[in-house]
């Protein structure tokens, strides 16, 4: 399965000399995906001037914030939600898909006095509420999408994503990793 292949790639890449940490994500900063839909905050009615209908959106795996160097400011990152059958290590502990982490700009805009952690939000085109479990530092992102460059939401990575980027923090030249990376990926999925 795709989940097993991703697990194998991460295990193999993690063992390459010079690799400090590795993760998988839907994209890599400063680029990022975008989520659409009117923001709703449970228990609050937002004025039209406070409505956000577009924001940055990234799905990240375990170690995502450490690999890309985004500091945790409040709360926590995604927590494991339980094992996936037949998958042996950390990816066996997938994160709760209804937990999200937001950036500081998002938190300051809607919770200027604090209190973002524990709040529940959703975008109007999605039926499920997500619980904010953490607030992380902002990432400077060039772009012309207004709020997408300032408001950002992070969700746990899912192997059902149509694309996955491998993000690696290394102590050596990234070019010297290419042969070992190619081998790791080909071994998991020729």
Coordinates of C-alpha atoms in Angstrom, one line a residue, residues 18-141:
X18 CA 24.2 12.7 7.4
X19 CA 20.4 12.7 7.6
X20 CA 19.3 14.4 10.8
X21 CA 15.6 14.2 10.4
X22 CA 13.0 13.4 7.7
X23 CA 9.3 13.8 7.1
X24 CA 6.7 13.7 4.4
X25 CA 4.3 16.6 3.6
X26 CA 1.9 17.9 1.0
X27 CA 4.4 20.8 0.2
X28 CA 7.5 22.6 1.5
X29 CA 7.8 26.1 2.8
X30 CA 7.7 28.8 1.5
X31 CA 5.3 27.2 -1.0
X32 CA 2.1 25.7 0.3
X33 CA -1.3 24.6 -0.5
X34 CA -4.4 26.7 -0.1
X35 CA -7.8 25.8 1.5
X36 CA -11.0 27.5 0.5
X37 CA -14.2 28.0 2.4
X38 CA -15.6 30.4 4.9
X39 CA -13.9 30.1 8.3
X40 CA -16.2 29.2 11.1
X41 CA -15.3 29.3 14.8
X42 CA -17.5 27.2 17.1
X43 CA -19.5 29.4 19.4
X44 CA -18.7 32.6 17.6
X45 CA -20.3 34.6 14.9
X46 CA -17.8 36.3 12.7
X47 CA -18.4 39.7 11.2
X48 CA -18.1 39.8 7.4
X49 CA -14.8 41.8 7.9
X50 CA -13.4 38.9 9.9
X51 CA -14.4 36.2 7.4
X52 CA -11.5 34.4 5.9
X53 CA -12.3 32.4 2.8
X54 CA -8.8 31.4 1.7
X55 CA -5.8 30.4 3.8
X56 CA -2.6 28.5 3.5
X57 CA -3.0 24.8 4.2
X58 CA -0.2 22.2 4.6
X59 CA -0.4 18.5 5.6
X60 CA 2.7 17.4 7.4
X61 CA 3.9 14.1 8.8
X62 CA 5.7 13.4 12.1
X63 CA 8.7 15.7 12.6
X64 CA 7.4 18.2 10.0
X65 CA 7.9 21.3 12.2
X66 CA 11.3 20.1 13.3
X67 CA 12.5 19.4 9.8
X68 CA 11.4 22.7 8.4
X69 CA 12.4 24.7 11.5
X70 CA 9.0 26.1 12.5
X71 CA 9.0 26.6 16.3
X72 CA 6.1 25.6 18.5
X73 CA 4.8 28.6 20.3
X74 CA 1.8 27.2 22.3
X75 CA 0.1 23.8 22.8
X76 CA 1.4 20.8 21.0
X77 CA 1.8 19.2 17.6
X78 CA -0.4 16.3 16.3
X79 CA -0.8 13.4 18.7
X80 CA -0.9 9.7 17.6
X81 CA -4.4 8.3 17.3
X82 CA -3.6 4.6 17.2
X83 CA -1.9 1.9 15.1
X84 CA -2.5 1.1 11.5
X85 CA -2.6 -2.7 10.9
X86 CA 0.6 -4.1 9.5
X87 CA 2.7 -1.0 9.7
X88 CA 5.6 -1.4 12.2
X89 CA 6.8 1.9 13.4
X90 CA 5.9 5.6 13.9
X91 CA 3.7 5.8 10.8
X92 CA 1.7 3.1 12.5
X93 CA 0.7 5.9 14.9
X94 CA -1.3 8.1 12.6
X95 CA -2.4 11.5 13.9
X96 CA -6.0 12.4 14.6
X97 CA -7.3 13.9 11.3
X98 CA -9.4 16.4 13.3
X99 CA -6.5 18.1 15.0
X100 CA -4.9 21.1 13.4
X101 CA -2.1 23.5 14.2
X102 CA -2.3 27.2 13.2
X103 CA 0.3 29.9 12.8
X104 CA 0.7 32.9 15.1
X105 CA -0.9 35.3 12.6
X106 CA -4.0 33.2 12.6
X107 CA -4.1 32.9 16.4
X108 CA -3.5 36.7 16.9
X109 CA -6.2 37.6 14.4
X110 CA -9.0 35.5 15.9
X111 CA -7.8 35.1 19.5
X112 CA -5.8 38.4 20.2
X113 CA -6.0 37.8 24.0
X114 CA -5.0 34.1 23.6
X115 CA -7.0 31.0 23.9
X116 CA -6.7 29.5 20.4
X117 CA -5.6 26.1 21.7
X118 CA -8.7 24.1 22.3
X119 CA -10.9 26.1 20.0
X120 CA -12.8 24.3 17.2
X121 CA -12.8 25.6 13.6
X122 CA -13.9 24.5 10.2
X123 CA -14.2 25.7 6.7
X124 CA -17.7 25.9 5.4
X125 CA -17.1 23.4 2.6
X126 CA -16.2 20.7 5.2
X127 CA -18.6 19.2 7.6
X128 CA -16.3 18.3 10.4
X129 CA -15.0 20.5 13.2
X130 CA -11.2 20.5 13.8
X131 CA -9.7 21.2 17.2
X132 CA -6.7 23.6 17.3
X133 CA -4.0 21.8 19.4
X134 CA -1.1 24.1 18.8
X135 CA 0.2 27.4 17.5
X136 CA 3.5 27.6 15.6
X137 CA 5.7 30.4 14.3
X138 CA 4.9 32.2 11.0
X139 CA 6.6 31.3 7.8
X140 CA 7.3 34.2 5.4
X141 CA 5.7 33.3 2.1

